[in-house]
Tab-separated table of C-alpha atoms in Angstrom:
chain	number	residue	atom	x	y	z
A	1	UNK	CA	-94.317	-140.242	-112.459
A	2	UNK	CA	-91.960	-138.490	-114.799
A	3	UNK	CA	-92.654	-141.013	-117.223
A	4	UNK	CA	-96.593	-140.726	-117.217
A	5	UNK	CA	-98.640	-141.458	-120.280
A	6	UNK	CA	-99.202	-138.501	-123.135
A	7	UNK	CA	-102.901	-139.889	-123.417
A	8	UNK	CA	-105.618	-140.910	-121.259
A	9	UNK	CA	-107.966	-143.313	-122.467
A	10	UNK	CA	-111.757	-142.597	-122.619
A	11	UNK	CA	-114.660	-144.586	-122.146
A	12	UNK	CA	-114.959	-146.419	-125.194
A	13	UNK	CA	-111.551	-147.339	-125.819
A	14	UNK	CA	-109.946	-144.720	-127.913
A	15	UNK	CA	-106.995	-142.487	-126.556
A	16	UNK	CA	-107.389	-138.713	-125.697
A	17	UNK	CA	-103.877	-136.635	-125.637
A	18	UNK	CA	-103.674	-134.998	-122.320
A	19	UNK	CA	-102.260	-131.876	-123.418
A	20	UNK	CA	-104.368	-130.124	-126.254
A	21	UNK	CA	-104.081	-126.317	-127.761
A	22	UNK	CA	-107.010	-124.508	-126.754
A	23	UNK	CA	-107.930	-121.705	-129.659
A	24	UNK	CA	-111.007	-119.306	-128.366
A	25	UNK	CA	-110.163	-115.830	-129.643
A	26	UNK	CA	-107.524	-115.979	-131.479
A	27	UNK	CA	-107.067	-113.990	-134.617
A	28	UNK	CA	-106.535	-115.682	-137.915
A	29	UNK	CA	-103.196	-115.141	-138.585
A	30	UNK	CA	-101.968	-115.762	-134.906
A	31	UNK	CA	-103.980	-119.344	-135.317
A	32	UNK	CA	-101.877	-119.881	-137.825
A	33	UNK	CA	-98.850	-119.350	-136.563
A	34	UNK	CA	-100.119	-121.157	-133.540
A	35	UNK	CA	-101.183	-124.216	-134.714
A	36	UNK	CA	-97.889	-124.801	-136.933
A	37	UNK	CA	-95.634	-123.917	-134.205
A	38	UNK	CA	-98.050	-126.520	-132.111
A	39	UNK	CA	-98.268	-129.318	-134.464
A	40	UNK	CA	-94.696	-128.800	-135.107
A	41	UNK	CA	-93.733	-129.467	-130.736
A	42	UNK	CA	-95.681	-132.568	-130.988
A	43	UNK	CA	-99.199	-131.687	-130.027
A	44	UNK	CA	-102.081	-133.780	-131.405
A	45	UNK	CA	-105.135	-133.076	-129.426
A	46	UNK	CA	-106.460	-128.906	-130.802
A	47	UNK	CA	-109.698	-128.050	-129.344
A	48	UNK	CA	-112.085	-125.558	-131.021
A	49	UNK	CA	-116.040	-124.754	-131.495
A	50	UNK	CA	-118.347	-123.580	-134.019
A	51	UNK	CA	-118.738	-120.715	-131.490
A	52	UNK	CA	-115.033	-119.504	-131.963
A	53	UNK	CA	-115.854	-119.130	-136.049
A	54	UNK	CA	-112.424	-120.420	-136.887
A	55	UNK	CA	-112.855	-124.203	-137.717
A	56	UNK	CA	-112.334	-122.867	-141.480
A	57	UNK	CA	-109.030	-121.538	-140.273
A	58	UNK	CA	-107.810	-124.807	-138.563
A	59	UNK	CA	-108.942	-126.551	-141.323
A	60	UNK	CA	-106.640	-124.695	-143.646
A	61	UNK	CA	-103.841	-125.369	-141.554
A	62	UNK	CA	-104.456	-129.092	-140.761
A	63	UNK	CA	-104.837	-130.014	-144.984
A	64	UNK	CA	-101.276	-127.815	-145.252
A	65	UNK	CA	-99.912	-130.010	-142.571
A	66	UNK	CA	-101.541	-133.606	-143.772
A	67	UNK	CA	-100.931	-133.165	-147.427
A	68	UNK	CA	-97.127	-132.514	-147.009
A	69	UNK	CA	-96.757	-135.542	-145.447
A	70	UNK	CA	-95.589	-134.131	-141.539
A	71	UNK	CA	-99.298	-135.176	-140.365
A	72	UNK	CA	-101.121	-137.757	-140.346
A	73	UNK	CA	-104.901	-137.280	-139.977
A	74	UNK	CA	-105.087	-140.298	-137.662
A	75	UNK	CA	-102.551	-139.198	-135.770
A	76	UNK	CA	-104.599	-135.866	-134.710
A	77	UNK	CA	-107.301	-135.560	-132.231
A	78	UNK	CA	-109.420	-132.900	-133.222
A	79	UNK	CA	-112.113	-131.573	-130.762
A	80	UNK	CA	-115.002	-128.979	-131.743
A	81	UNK	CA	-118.593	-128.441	-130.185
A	82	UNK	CA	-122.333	-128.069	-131.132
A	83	UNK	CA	-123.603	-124.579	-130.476
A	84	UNK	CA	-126.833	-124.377	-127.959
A	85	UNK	CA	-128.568	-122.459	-131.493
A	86	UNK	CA	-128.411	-126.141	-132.922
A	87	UNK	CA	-129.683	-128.265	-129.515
A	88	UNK	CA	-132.582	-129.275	-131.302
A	89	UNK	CA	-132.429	-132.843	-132.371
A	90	UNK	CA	-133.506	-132.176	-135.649
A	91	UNK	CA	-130.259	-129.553	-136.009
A	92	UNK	CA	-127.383	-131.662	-134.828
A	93	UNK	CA	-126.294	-133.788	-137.757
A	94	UNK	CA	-126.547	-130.434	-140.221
A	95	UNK	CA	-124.566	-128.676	-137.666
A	96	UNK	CA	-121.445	-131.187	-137.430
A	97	UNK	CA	-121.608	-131.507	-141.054
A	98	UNK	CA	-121.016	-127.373	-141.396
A	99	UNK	CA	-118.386	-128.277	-139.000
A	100	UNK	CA	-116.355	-130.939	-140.844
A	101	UNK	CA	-117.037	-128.510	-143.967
A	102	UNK	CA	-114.707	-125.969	-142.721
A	103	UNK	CA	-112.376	-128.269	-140.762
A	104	UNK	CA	-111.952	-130.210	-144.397
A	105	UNK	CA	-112.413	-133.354	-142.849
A	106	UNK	CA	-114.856	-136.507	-142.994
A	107	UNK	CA	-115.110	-136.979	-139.170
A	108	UNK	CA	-113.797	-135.287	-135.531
A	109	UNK	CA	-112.227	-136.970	-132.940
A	110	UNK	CA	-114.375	-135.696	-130.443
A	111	UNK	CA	-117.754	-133.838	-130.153
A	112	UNK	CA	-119.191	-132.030	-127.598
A	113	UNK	CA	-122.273	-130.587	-126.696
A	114	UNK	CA	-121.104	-126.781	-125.448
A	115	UNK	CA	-123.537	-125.885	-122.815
A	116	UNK	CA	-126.449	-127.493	-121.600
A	117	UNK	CA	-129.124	-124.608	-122.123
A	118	UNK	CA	-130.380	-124.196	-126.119
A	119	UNK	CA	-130.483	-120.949	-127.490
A	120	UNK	CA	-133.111	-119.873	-130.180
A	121	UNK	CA	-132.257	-120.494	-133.796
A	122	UNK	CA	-133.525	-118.003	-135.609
A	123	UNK	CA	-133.042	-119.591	-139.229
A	124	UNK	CA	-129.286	-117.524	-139.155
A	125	UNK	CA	-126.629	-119.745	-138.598
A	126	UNK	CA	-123.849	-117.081	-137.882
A	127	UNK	CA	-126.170	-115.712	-134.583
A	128	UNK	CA	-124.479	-117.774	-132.324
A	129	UNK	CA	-125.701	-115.742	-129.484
A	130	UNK	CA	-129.137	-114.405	-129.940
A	131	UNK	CA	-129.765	-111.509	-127.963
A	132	UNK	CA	-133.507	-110.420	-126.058
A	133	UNK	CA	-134.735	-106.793	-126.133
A	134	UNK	CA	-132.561	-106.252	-122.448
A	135	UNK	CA	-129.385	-107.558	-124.245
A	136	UNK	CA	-129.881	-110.998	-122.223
A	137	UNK	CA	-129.091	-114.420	-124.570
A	138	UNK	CA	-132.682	-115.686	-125.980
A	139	UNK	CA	-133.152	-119.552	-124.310
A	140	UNK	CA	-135.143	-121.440	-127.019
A	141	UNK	CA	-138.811	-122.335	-125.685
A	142	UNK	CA	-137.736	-126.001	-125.582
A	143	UNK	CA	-135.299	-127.779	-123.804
A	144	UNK	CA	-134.726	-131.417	-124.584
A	145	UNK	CA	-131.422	-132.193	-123.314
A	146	UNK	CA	-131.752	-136.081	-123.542
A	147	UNK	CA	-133.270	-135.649	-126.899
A	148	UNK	CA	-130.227	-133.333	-127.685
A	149	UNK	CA	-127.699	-136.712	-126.715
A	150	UNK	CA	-129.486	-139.138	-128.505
A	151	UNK	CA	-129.021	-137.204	-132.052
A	152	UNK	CA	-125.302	-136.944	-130.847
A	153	UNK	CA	-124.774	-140.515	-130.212
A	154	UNK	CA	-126.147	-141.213	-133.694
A	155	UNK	CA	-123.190	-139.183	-134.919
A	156	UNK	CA	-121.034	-142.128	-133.997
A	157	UNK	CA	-123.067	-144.262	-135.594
A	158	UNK	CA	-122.692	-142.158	-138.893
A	159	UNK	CA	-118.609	-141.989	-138.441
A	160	UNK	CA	-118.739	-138.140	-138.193
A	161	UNK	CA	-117.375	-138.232	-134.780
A	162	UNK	CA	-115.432	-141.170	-132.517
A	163	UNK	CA	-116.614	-139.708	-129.094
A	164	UNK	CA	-118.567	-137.577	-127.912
A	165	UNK	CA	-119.313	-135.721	-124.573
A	166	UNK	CA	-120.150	-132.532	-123.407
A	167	UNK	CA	-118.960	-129.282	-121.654
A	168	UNK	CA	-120.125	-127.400	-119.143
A	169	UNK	CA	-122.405	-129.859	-117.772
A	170	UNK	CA	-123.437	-130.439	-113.551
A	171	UNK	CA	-123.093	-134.127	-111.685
A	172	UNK	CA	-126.952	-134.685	-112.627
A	173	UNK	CA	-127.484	-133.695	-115.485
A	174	UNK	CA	-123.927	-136.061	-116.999
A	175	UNK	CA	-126.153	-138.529	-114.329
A	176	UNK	CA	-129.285	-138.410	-116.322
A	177	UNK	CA	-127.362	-138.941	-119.606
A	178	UNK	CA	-125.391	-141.692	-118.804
A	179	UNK	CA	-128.619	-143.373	-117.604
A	180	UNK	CA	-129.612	-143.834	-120.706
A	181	UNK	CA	-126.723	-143.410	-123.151
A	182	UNK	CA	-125.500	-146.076	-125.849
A	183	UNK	CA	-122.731	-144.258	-126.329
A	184	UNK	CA	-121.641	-142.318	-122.916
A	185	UNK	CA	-120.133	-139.306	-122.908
A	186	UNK	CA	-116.115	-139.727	-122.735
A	187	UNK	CA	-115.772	-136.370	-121.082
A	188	UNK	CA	-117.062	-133.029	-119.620
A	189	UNK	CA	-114.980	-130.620	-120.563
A	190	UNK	CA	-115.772	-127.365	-117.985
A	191	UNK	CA	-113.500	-124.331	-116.128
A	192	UNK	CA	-110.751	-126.406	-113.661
A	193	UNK	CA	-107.668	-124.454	-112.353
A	194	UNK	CA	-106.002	-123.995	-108.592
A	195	UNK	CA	-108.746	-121.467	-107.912
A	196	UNK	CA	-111.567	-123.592	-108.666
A	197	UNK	CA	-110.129	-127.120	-108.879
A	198	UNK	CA	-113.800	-128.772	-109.682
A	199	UNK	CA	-113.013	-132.074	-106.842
A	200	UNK	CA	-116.802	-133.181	-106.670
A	201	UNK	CA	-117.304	-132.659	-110.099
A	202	UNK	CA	-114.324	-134.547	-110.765
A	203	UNK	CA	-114.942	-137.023	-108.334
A	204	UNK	CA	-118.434	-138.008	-109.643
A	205	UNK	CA	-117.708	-137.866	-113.175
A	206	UNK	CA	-115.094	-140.410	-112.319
A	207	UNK	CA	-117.432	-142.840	-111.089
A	208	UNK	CA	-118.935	-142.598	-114.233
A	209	UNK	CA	-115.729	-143.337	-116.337
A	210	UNK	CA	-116.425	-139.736	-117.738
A	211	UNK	CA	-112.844	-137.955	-117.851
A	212	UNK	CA	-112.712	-133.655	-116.917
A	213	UNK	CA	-110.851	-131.390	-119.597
A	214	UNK	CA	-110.171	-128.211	-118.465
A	215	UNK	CA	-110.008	-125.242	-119.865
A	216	UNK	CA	-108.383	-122.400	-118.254
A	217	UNK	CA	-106.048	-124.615	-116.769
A	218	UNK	CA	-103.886	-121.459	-115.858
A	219	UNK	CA	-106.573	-119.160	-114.959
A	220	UNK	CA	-107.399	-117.884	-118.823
A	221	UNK	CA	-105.454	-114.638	-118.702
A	222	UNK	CA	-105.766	-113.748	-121.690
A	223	UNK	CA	-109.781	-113.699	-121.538
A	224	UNK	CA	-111.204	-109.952	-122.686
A	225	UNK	CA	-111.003	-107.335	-120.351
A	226	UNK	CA	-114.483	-107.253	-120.312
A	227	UNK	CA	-114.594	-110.656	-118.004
A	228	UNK	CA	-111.867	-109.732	-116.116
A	229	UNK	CA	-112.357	-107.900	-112.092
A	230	UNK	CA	-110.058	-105.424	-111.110
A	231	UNK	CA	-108.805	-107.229	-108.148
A	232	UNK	CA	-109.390	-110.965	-108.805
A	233	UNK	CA	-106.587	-113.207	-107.946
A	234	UNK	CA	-104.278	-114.157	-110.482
A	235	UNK	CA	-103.503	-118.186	-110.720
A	236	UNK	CA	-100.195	-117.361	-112.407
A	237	UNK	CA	-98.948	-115.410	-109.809
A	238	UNK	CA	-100.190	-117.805	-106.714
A	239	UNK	CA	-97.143	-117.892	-103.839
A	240	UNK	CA	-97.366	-121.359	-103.949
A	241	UNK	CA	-97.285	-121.812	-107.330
A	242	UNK	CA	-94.114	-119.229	-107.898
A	243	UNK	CA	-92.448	-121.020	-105.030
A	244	UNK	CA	-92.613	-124.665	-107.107
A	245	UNK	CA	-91.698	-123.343	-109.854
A	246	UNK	CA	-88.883	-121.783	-108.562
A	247	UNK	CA	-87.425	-124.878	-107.232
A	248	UNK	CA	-87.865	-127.040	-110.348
A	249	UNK	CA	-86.781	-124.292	-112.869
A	250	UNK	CA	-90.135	-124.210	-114.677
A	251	UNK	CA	-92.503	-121.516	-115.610
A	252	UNK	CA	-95.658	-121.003	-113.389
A	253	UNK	CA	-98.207	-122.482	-116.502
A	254	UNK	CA	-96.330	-125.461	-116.399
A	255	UNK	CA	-96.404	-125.930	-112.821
A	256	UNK	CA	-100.600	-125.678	-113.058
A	257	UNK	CA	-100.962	-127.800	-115.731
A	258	UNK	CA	-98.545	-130.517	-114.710
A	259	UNK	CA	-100.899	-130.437	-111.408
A	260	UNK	CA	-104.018	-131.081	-113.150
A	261	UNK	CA	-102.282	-133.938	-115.565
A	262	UNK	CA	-100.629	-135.560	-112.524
A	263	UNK	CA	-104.301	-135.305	-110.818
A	264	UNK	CA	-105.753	-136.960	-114.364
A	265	UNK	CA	-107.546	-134.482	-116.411
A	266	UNK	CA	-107.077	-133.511	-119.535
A	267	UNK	CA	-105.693	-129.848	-120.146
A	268	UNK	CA	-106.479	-127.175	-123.345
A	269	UNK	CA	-104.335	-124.339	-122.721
A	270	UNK	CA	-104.741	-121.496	-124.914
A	271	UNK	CA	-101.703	-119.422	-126.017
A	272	UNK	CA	-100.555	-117.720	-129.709
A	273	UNK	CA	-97.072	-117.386	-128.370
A	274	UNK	CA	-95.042	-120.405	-130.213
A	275	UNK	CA	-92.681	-120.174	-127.171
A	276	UNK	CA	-95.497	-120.386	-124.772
A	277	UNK	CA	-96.958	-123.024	-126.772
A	278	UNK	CA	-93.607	-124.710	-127.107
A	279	UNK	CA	-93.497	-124.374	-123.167
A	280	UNK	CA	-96.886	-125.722	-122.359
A	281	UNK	CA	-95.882	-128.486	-123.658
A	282	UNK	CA	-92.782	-129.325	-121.578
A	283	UNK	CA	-94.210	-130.800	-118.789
A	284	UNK	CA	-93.696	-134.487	-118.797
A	285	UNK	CA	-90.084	-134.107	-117.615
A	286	UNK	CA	-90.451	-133.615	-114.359
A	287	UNK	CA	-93.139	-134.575	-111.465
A	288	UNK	CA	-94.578	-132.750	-108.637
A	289	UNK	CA	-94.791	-134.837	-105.131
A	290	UNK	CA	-97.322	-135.606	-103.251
A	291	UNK	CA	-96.754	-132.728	-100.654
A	292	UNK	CA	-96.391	-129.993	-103.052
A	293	UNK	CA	-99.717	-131.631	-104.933
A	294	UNK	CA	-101.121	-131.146	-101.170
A	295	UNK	CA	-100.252	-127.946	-100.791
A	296	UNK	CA	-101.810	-127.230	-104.118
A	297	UNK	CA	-104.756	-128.666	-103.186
A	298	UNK	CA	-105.161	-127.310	-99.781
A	299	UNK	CA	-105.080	-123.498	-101.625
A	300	UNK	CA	-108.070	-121.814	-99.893
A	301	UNK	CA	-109.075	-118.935	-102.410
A	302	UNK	CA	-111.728	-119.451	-104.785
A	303	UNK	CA	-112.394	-118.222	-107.897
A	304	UNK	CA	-114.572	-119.161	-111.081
A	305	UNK	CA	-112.968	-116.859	-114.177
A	306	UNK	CA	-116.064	-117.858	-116.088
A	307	UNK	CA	-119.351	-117.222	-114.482
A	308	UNK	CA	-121.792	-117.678	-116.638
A	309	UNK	CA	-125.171	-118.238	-114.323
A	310	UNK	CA	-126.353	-113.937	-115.079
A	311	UNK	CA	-126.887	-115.012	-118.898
A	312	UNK	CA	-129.259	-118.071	-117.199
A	313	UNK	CA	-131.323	-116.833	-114.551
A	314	UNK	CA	-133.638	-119.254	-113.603
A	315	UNK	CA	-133.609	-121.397	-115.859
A	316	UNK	CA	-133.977	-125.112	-114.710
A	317	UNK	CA	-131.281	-126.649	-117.022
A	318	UNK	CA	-128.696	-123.540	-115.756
A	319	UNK	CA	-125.788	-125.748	-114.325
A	320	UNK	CA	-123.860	-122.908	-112.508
């Protein structure tokens, strides 16, 4: 198992790295370091989003690295998202394109819708999050979710994107889009660590041939204050967890996210900490066996670091 594949391959034939650098809120200068010192390890696969207003950022850093030669663009998996102000049909195309504008390149790897519930465009493209009179997010009047996928698929068609998939999504509604997708979505890419380890989601998209990506594969703790509780558990610091790591001589991240590769998904972990980054990364040396995967899995607590379902209410496309 030591010796298990870098890449997983999706859906439609092309090859996903397993291990990507996640790189929601990060400043611009610690991007930068990041991304060099992560490109520089061997990582191919960087994940990012309109939402995180730093494509322009990576983009500056990816030209640096493919012009001097140590890059090549094919050999990069790059990963961004449509925001839910541009879920109407009419929007997608114009939004990718802004995309590949400040990434500085003619297509993505990968493209992904970011959350199943469209929020209203006002005409201001830098609103990402449109807020109601109570300081709630404003949900556009109309929801066409299936209308949504079928102006993504025709991004393939265009060559602005290879894949594309979605994050954040429930069983039925990745159900009622691979009903009646040309192109299927080649992932969902949605909160997955030891605390809430996402089996029937998992299990189902399998079925599908849809892979999981996780983010927060080590429970996120550098996440704002803000979304933190004062006595949530802390994945890092799981007894179980220490104990493994302990007897392999590895840190507790790369104990969690060589459990979620050895389990098949694909992992984004977010760090700005070229040693942590470096670290991360150092995880196909060594393989966890099937008792201490048990044990893992058998870990009663649960915890979601990302709940989401307040901003929602009732709403009937809320997947949370």
């Amino acid at each position: 198992m030591t010796g298990m594949s870098k890449t997983i391959q999706l859906n439609n034939g092309n090859e996903i790295p397993i291990i990507g650098l996640g790189t929601w809120q990060s400043s611009k200068e610690e991007l930068k370091t990041a991304l060099r010192a992560a490109i520089d390890v061997g990582y191919r696969h960087i994940d990012t989003a309109y939402n995180y207003m730093n494509e322009d950022t990576i983009g500056e850093v990816l030209q640096e690295y493919i012009n001097s030669g140590k890059v090549k663009r094919e050999e990069l998996f790059i990963v961004t998202k449509l925001p839910m102000i541009h879920m109407d049909p009419n929007l997608v195309k114009r939004s990718i394109e802004i995309s590949l504008k400040k990434l500085q390149l003619s297509y993505v790897d990968l493209y992904l819708i970011h959350g199943p519930i469209p929020l209203e465009y006002d005409g201001n493209d830098n609103n990402i999050f449109p807020l109601t009179e109570d300081g709630g997010w404003k949900i556009a009047e109309k929801s066409d979710l299936l209308g949504t996928w079928k102006a993504m698929e025709k991004l393939v068609d265009f060559g602005l994107t290879k894949s594309v998939g979605v994050s954040n999504f429930s069983i039925s509604q990745i159900e009622r889009i691979c009903k009646m997708a040309e192109h299927k979505p080649v992932t969902n890419q949605v909160e997955c660590h030891i605390y809430f380890s996402q089996k029937e989601l998992f299990n189902a998209c399998k079925k599908l041939g849809v892979t999981l990506t996780a983010y927060s594969p080590i429970g996120s703790p550098g996440r704002p204050k803000n979304l933190k509780e004062a006595d949530e558990p802390v994945a890092l610091e799981d007894p179980i967890i220490q104990r493994i790591a302990t007897k392999y001589g590895k840190t507790h991240a790369q104990i969690l996210l060589r459990n979620l590769i050895q389990r098949g998904i694909i992992v984004i972990p977010k760090s700005v900490t070229p040693e942590r980054i470096r670290s991360n990364f150092q995880v196909f040396d060594f393989s966890l066996s099937e008792e201490e995967m048990g044990d893992i899995d058998h870990i009663t607590i649960q915890k979601r670091y990302f709940d989401m379902s307040t901003k929602f209410k009732d709403h009937p496309e809320r997947p949370w």
